[in-house]
Coordinates of C-alpha atoms and ligand atoms in Angstrom, one line a residue:
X1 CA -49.1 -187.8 85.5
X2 CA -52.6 -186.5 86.1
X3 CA -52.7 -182.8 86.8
X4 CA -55.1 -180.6 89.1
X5 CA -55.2 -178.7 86.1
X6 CA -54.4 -178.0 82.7
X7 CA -54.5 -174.3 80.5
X8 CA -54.7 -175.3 76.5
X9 CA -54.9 -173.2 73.9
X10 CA -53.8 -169.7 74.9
X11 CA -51.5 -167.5 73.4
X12 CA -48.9 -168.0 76.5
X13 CA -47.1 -164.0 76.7
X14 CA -43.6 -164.1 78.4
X15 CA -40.9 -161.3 78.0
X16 CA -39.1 -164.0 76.1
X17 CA -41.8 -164.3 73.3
X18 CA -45.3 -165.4 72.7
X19 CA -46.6 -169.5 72.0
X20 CA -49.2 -170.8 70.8
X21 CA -47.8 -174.1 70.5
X22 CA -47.9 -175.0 74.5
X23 CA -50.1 -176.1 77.3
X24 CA -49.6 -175.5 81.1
X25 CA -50.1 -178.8 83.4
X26 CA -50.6 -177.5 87.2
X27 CA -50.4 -179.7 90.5
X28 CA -50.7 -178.2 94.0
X29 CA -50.4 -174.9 93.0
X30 CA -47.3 -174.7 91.0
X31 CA -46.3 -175.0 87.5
X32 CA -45.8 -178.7 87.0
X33 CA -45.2 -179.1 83.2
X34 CA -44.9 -176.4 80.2
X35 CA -44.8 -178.4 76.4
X36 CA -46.2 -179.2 73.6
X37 CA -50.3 -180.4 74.3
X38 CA -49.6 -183.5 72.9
X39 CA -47.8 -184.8 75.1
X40 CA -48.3 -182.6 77.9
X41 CA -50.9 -185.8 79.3
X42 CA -54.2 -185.1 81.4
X43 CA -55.8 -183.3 83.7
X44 CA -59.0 -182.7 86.5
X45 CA -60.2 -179.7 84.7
X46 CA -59.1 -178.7 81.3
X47 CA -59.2 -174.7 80.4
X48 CA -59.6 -174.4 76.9
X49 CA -58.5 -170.8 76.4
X50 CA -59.6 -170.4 72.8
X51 CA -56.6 -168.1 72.1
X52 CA -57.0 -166.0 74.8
X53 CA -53.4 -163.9 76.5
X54 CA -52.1 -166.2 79.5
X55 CA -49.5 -164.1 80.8
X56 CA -47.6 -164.7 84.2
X57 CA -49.5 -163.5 87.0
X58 CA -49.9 -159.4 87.0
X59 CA -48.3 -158.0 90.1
X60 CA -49.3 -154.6 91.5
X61 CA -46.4 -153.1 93.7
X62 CA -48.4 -150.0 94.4
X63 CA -51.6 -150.4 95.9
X64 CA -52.8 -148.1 99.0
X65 CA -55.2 -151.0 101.0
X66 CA -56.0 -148.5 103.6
X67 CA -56.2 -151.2 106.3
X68 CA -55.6 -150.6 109.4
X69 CA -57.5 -147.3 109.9
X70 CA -59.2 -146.0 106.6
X71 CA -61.2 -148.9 105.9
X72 CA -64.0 -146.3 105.3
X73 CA -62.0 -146.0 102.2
X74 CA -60.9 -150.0 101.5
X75 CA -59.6 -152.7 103.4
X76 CA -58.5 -156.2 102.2
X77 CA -61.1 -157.5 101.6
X78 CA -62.5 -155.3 98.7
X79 CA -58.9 -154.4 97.7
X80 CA -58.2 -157.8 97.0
X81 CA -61.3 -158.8 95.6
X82 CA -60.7 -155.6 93.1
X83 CA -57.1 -157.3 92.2
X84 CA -58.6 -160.7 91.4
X85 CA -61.0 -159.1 89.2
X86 CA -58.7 -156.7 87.4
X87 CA -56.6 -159.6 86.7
X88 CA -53.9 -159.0 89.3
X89 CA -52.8 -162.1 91.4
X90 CA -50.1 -160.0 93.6
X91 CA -50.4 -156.8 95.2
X92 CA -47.7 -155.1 97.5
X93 CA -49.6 -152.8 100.2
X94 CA -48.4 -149.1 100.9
X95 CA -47.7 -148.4 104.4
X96 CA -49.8 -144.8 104.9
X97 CA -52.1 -146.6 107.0
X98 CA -53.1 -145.9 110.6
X99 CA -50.8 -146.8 112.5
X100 CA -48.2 -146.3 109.8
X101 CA -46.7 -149.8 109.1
X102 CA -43.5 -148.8 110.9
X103 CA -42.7 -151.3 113.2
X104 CA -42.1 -155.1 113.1
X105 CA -45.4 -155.5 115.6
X106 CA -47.4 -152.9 113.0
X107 CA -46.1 -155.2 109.9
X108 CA -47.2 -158.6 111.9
X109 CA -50.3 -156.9 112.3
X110 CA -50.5 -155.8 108.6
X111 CA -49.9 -159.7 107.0
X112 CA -52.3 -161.0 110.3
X113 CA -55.7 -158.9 108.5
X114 CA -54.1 -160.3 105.4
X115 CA -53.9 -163.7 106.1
X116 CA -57.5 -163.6 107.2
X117 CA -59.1 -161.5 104.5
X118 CA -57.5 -160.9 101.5
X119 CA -58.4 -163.2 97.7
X120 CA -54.7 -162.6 96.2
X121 CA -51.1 -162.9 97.7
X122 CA -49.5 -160.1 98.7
X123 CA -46.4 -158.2 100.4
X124 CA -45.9 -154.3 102.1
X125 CA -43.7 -151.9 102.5
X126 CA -42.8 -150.5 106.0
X127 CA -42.3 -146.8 105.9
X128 CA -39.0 -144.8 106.9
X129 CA -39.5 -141.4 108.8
X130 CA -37.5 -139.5 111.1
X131 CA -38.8 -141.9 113.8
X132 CA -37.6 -145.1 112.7
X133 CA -35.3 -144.7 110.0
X134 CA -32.3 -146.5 111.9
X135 CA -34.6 -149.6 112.3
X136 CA -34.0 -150.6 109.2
X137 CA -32.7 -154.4 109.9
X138 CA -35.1 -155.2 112.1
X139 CA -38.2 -154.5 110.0
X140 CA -36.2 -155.7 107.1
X141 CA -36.1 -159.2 109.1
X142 CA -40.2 -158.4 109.9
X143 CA -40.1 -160.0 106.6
X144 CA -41.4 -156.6 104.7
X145 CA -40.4 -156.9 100.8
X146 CA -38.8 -153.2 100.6
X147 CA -39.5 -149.8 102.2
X148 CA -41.1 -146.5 101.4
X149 CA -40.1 -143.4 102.2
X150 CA -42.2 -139.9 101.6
X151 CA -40.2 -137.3 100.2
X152 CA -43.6 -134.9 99.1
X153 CA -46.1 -135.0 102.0
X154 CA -49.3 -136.8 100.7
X155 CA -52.3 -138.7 102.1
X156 CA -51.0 -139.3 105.9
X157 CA -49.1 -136.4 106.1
X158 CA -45.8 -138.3 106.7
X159 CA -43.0 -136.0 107.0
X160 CA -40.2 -137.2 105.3
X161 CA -36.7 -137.7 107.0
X162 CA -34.0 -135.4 106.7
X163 CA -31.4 -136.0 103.9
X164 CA -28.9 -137.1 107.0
X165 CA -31.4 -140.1 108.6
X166 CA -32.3 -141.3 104.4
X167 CA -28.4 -141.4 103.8
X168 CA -27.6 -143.4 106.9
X169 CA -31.2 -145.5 106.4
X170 CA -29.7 -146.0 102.6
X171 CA -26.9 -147.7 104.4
X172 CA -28.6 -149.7 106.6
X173 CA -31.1 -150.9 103.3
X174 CA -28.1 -151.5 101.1
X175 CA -26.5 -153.7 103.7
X176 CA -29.5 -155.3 104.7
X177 CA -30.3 -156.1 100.6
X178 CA -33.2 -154.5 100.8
X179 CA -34.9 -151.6 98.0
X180 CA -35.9 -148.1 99.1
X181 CA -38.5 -147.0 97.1
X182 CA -40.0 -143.3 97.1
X183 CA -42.4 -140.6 96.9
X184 CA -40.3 -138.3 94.8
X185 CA -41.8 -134.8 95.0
X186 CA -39.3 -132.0 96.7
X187 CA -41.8 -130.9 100.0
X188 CA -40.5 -127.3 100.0
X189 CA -41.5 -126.6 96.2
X190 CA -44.9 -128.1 96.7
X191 CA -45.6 -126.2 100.0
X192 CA -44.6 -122.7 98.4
X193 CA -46.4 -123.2 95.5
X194 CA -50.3 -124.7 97.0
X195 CA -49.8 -121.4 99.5
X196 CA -49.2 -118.7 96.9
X197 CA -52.2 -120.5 94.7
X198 CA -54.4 -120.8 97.8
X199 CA -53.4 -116.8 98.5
X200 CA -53.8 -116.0 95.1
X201 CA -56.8 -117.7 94.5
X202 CA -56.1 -120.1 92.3
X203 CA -58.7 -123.2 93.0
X204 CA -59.5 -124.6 89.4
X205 CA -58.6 -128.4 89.4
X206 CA -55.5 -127.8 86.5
X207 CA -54.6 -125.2 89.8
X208 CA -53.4 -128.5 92.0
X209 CA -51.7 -130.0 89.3
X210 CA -49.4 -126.9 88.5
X211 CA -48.5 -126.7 92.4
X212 CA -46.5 -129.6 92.0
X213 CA -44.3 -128.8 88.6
X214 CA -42.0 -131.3 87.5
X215 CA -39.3 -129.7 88.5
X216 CA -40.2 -130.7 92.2
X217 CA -39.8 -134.4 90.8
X218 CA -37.0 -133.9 89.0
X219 CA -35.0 -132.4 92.0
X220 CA -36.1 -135.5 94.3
X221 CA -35.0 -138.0 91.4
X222 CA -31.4 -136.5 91.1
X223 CA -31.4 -136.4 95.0
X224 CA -32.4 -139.9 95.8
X225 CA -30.0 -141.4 93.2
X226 CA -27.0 -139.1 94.4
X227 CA -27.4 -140.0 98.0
X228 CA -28.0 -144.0 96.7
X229 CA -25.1 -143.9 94.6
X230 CA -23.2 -142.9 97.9
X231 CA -24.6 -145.4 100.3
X232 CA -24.9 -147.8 97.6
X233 CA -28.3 -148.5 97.9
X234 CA -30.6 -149.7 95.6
X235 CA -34.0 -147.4 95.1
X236 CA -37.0 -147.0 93.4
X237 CA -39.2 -144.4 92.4
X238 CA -42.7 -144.7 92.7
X239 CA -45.4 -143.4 90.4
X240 CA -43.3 -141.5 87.8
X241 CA -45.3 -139.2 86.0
X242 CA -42.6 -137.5 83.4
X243 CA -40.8 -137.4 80.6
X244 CA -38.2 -135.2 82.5
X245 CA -37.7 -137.7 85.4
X246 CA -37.6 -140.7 83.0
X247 CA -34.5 -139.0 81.5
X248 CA -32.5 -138.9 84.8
X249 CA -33.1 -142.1 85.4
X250 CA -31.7 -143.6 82.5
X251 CA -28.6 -141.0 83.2
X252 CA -29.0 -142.5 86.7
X253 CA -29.1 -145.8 85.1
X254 CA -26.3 -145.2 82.8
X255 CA -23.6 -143.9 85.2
X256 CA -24.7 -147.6 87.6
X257 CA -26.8 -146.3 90.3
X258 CA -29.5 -149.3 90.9
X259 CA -32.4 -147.5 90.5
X260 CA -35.9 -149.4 89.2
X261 CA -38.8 -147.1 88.4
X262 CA -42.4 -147.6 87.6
X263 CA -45.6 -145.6 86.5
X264 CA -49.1 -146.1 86.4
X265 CA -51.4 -146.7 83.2
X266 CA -52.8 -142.5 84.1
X267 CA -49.6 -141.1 83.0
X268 CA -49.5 -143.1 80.2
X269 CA -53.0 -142.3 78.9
X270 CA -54.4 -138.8 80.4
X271 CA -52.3 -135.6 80.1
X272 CA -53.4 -132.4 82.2
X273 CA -56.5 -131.5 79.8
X274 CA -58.3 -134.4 82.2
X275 CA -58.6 -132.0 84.9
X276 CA -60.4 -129.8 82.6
X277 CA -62.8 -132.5 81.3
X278 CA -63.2 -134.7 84.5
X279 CA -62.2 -132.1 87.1
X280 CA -60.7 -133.3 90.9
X281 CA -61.8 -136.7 90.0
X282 CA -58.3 -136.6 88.3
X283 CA -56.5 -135.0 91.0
X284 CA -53.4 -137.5 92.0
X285 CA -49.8 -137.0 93.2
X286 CA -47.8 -136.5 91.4
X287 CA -50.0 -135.1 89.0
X288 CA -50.8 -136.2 85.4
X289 CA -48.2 -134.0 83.0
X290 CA -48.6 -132.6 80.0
X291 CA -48.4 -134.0 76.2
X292 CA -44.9 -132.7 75.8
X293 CA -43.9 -134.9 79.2
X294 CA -46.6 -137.9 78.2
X295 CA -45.0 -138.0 75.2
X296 CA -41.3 -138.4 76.7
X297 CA -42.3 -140.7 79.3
X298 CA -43.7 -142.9 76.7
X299 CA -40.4 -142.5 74.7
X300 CA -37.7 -142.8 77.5
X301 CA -39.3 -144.4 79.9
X302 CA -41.5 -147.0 78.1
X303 CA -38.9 -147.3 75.1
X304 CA -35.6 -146.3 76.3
X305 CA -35.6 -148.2 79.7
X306 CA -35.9 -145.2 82.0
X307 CA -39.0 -147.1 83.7
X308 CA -39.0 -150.7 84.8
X309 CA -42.5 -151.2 85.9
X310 CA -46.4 -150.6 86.1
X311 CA -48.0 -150.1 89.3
X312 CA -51.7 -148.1 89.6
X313 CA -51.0 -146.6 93.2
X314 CA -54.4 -147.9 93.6
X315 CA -55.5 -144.9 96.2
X316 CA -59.4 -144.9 97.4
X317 CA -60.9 -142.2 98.9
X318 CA -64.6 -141.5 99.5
X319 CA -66.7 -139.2 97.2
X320 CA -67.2 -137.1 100.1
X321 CA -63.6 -137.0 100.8
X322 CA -62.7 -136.4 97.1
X323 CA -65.9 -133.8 96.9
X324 CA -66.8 -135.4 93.7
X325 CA -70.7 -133.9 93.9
X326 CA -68.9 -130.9 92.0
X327 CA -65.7 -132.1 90.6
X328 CA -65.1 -128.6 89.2
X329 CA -65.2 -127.2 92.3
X330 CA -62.4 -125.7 94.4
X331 CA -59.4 -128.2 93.9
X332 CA -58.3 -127.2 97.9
X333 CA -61.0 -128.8 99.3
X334 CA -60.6 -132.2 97.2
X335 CA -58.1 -135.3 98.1
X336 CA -55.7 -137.1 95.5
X337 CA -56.0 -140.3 94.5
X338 CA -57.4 -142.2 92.9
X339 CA -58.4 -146.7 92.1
X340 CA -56.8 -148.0 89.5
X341 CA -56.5 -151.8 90.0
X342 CA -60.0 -152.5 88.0
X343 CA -58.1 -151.0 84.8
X344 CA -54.5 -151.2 84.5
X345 CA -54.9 -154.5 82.8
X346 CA -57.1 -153.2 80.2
X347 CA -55.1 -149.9 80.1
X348 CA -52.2 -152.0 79.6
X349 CA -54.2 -154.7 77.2
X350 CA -55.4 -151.8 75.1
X351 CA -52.0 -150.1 74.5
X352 CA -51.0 -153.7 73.5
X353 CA -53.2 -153.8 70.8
X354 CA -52.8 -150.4 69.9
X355 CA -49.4 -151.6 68.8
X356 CA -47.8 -149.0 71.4
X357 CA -46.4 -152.1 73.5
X358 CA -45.3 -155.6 72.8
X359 CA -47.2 -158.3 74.5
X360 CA -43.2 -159.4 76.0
X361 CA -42.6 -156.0 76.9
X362 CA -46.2 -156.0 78.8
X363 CA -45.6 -159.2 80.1
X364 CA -41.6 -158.1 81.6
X365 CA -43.3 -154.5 83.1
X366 CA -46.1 -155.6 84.7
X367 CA -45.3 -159.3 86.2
X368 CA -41.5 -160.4 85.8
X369 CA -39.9 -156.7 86.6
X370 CA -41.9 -155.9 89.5
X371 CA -41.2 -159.4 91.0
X372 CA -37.5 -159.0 90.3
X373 CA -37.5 -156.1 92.0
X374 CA -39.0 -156.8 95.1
X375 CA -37.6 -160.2 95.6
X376 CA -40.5 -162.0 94.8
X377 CA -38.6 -163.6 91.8
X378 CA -39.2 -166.1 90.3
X379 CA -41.9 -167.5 92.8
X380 CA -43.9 -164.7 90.9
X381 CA -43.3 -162.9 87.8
X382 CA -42.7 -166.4 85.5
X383 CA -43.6 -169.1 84.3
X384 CA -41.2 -171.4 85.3
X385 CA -41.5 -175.2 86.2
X386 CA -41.7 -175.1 90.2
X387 CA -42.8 -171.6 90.9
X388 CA -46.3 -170.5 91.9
X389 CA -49.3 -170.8 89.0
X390 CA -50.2 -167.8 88.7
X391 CA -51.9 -166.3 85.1
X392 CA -53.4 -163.6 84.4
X393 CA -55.9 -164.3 81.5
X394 CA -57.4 -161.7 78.6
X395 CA -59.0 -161.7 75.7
X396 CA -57.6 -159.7 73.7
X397 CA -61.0 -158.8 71.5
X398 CA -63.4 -157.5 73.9
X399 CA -64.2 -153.6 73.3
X400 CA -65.6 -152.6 76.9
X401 CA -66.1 -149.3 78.5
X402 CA -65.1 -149.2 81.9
X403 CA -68.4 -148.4 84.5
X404 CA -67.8 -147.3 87.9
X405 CA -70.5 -149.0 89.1
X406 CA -69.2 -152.6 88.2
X407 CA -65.8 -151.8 90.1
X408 CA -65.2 -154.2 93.2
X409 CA -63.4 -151.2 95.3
X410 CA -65.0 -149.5 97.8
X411 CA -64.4 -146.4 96.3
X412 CA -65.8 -145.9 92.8
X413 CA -63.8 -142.8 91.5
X414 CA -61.3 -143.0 88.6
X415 CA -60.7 -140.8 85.6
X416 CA -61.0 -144.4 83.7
X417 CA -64.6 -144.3 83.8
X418 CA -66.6 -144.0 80.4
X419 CA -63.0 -145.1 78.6
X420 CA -63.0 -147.2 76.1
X421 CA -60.5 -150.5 76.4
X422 CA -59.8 -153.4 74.0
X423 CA -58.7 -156.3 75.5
X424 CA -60.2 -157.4 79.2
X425 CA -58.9 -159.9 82.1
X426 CA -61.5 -162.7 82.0
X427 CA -60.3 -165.1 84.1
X428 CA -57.2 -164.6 87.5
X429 CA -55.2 -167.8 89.1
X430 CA -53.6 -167.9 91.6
X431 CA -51.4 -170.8 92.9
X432 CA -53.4 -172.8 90.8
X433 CA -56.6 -171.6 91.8
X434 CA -59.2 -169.6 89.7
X435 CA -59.5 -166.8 91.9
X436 CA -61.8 -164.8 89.7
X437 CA -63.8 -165.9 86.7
X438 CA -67.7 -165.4 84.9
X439 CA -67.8 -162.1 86.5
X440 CA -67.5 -163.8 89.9
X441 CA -64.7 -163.8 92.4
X442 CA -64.3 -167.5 92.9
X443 CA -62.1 -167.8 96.3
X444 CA -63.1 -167.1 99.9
X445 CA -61.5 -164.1 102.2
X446 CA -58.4 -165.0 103.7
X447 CA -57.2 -167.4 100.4
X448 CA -54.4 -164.8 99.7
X449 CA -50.9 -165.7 101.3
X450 CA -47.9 -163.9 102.6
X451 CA -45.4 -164.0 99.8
X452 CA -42.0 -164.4 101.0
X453 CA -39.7 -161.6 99.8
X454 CA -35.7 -162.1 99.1
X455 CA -32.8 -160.0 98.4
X456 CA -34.0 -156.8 96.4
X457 CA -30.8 -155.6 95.2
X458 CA -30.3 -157.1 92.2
X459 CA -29.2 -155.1 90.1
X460 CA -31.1 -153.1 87.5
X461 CA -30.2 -153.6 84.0
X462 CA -31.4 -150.9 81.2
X463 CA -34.3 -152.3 78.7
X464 CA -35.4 -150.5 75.5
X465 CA -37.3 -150.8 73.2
X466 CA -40.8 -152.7 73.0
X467 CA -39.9 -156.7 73.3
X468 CA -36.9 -155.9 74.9
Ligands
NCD501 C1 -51.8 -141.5 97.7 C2 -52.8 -141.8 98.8 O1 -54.0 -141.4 98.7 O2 -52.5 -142.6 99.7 N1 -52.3 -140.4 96.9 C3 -51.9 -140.0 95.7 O3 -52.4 -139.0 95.2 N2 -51.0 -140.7 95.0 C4 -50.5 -141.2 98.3 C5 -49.4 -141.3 97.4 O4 -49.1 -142.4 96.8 O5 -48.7 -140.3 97.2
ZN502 ZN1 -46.9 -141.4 96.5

């Protein structure tokens, strides 16, 4: 058999181990043969990877596309064109959008400007509210891979249901086999404290951060997993950003609620002291924690199993928006958020070779997990004969600092900037197809497809340990 394609030499990175011994034939966009280059036979185009990381496509299931209705901020277009050069081949699109992606005719619209624009397959989420939380079935059947719900008020200003609609929406998801994931930041602890700092003064950047203590997450996590242990329905927290709320959910984990959670390369790397030395340029929420909860998250989440995942809640805003002229300036008058899909493969790559991760364990938190957990398994997320081609390909030598000028995003604004990374996605595939390579994004608008999302209830089993 002739091949479209063939990927030799690379050191291929799956949560089950890493080869060097194996080449990857593709034809018509799938995985056609895995095996030993001998006999693996030829191919149109060979891609000598001179032992280069091939990992199973990344997949981002946090990225805020802003399209429909911000795309001052992004829109598919530039948010998919940032994937496909930060390495990511999936993203899944966060419904704050305007309109809200709350209705099966809002979600149609939503994979429509897709389908036309974007350069990597993707999903959404539809959002819960007061509004539409008993609607649960039919936007499931809108084909939507899970939903979010916003317990904290954020960008959009969402108001969160009552706990009464999210128990009887938890219901609805668990029967309907589909994932709830969250904002997890208790509303009434954030408003109290950003008044009394606003009365008291209190605008330095460090100010926003300490408006929203971890305590406000850690309430929301032992809510949510109560409620879903209950109604028996599976949930996710989004954007995890302590050591404190990594503990409850391995507790959570431990007494067989299904809960998944991720976090994003910031919490990993920053602690507060950013706000300090970058100033609201930093400002996200939840907001980055200190070393004490850093150092937890790393240990809990990362090593004990607490977190599943790595997202970036991607977030773009404009400099005017984030008032990033004087990033020092009054915290009140900036926005949170921030891009992230430019770097969370380098993030990622450099904690890899920092030893801090295993290349398995990278591999299983930031492709097979987040596909497992939003039904997109194993289409995406392995490297199975059958399922979609899709690699994610770094060299694991270059020393780079990341420049917000070279960022494909609209907005430009991330306390990445001027860090230093070792390791660097140099070439994205997707269904077989080099979607970004040489610098160059190599695929029209409107390549990216509609993934199709199945049951996302399976269950979540506790990992420790790096190359677990
Ligand atoms: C996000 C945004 O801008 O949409 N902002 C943020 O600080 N994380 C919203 C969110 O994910 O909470
Ligand atoms: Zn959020």
């Amino acid at each position: 058999m002739v091949f479209d394609s063939k990927f030799e030499n690379g050191r291929v990175v799956t949560p089950d181990g890493v080869q060097t011994d194996v080449s990857i034939g593709v034809s018509d966009g799938t995985i056609a043969a895995v095996g030993e280059p001998a006999e693996l036979g030829s191919a149109d185009r060979v891609i000598d990877l001179d032992g280069q990381y091939l990992l199973p496509g990344v997949i981002d299931c946090h990225v805020h596309v802003r399209e429909p209705g911000y795309e001052h901020k992004e829109d598919w277009s530039t948010a998919t064109a940032a994937a496909a050069a930060g390495g990511v081949t999936t993203l899944i699109a966060m419904p704050n959008t305007d309109p809200m992606i709350d209705s099966p005719e809002t979600i149609e619209q939503v994979f429509e400007i897709a389908d036309g624009s974007a350069h990597v397959d993707f999903q959404s989420y539809a959002v819960l509210t007061s509004d539409n939380y008993d609607q649960v079935e039919p936007l499931a059947e809108a084909g939507v891979a899970g939903f979010k719900v916003f317990l904290g008020t954020t960008f959009g200003e969402i108001e969160p249901p009552d706990d009464g609609e999210l128990y009887a929406a938890m219901q609805d998801a668990a029967a309907a086999k589909r994932r709830i994931g969250f904002h997890e930041e208790n509303d009434e602890i954030l408003k109290h404290f950003e008044a009394k700092f606003k009365a008291e003064g209190h605008n330095d950047p460090i100010a926003h951060s300490h408006s929203r203590p971890v305590v406000a997450e850690a309430e929301a996590v032992s809510r949510i997993m109560l409620l879903a242990d209950h109604a028996e329905c599976p949930v996710h927290m989004f954007h995890l950003s302590s050591g404190t709320g990594a503990e409850l959910v391995v507790r959570g984990k431990e007494d067989g609620v299904n809960v998944t959670a991720e976090t994003c390369p910031h919490y990993l790397w920053f602690t507060e002291e950013v706000m300090n030395e970058k100033g609201n340029v930093a400002r996200v929420q939840p907001p980055i924690r200190n070393a004490d909860e850093r150092e937890r998250l790393w240990e809990t989440g990362i090593y004990g199993g607490g977190v599943d995942c790595i997202a970036t809640d991607h977030a773009p805003h404009t400099d005017e928006e984030k008032n990033i002229g004087d990033p020092f300036d009054d915290t009140w008058k900036s926005i949170s958020g921030f891009v992230g899909l430019e770097s969370e493969v380098g993030a990622m790559a450099t904690f890899a070779s920092e030893g801090r991760i295993s290349l398995e364990q990278w591999a299983y938190m930031h492709s097979t997990r987040p596909a497992q957990i939003w039904g997109l398994y194993p289409q995406k997320g392995s490297l199975q004969v059958g399922t979609d081609a899709d690699f994610t390909i770094v060299d694991p030598d270059t020393e780079w600092v990341a420049k917000k000028e070279d960022l494909r995003s609209k907005s430009k604004t991330t306390p990445f900037n001027d860090e230093e990374f070792v390791g660097k996605p140099t070439m994205t595939v997707v269904r077989g197809a080099v979607t970004y390579e040489d610098g160059e994004i190599q695929v029209e608008e409107g390549f990216g497809e509609v993934v199709l999302a199945g049951d996302t209830t399976s269950n979540a089993k506790p990992r420790g340990g790096p190359g677990n």
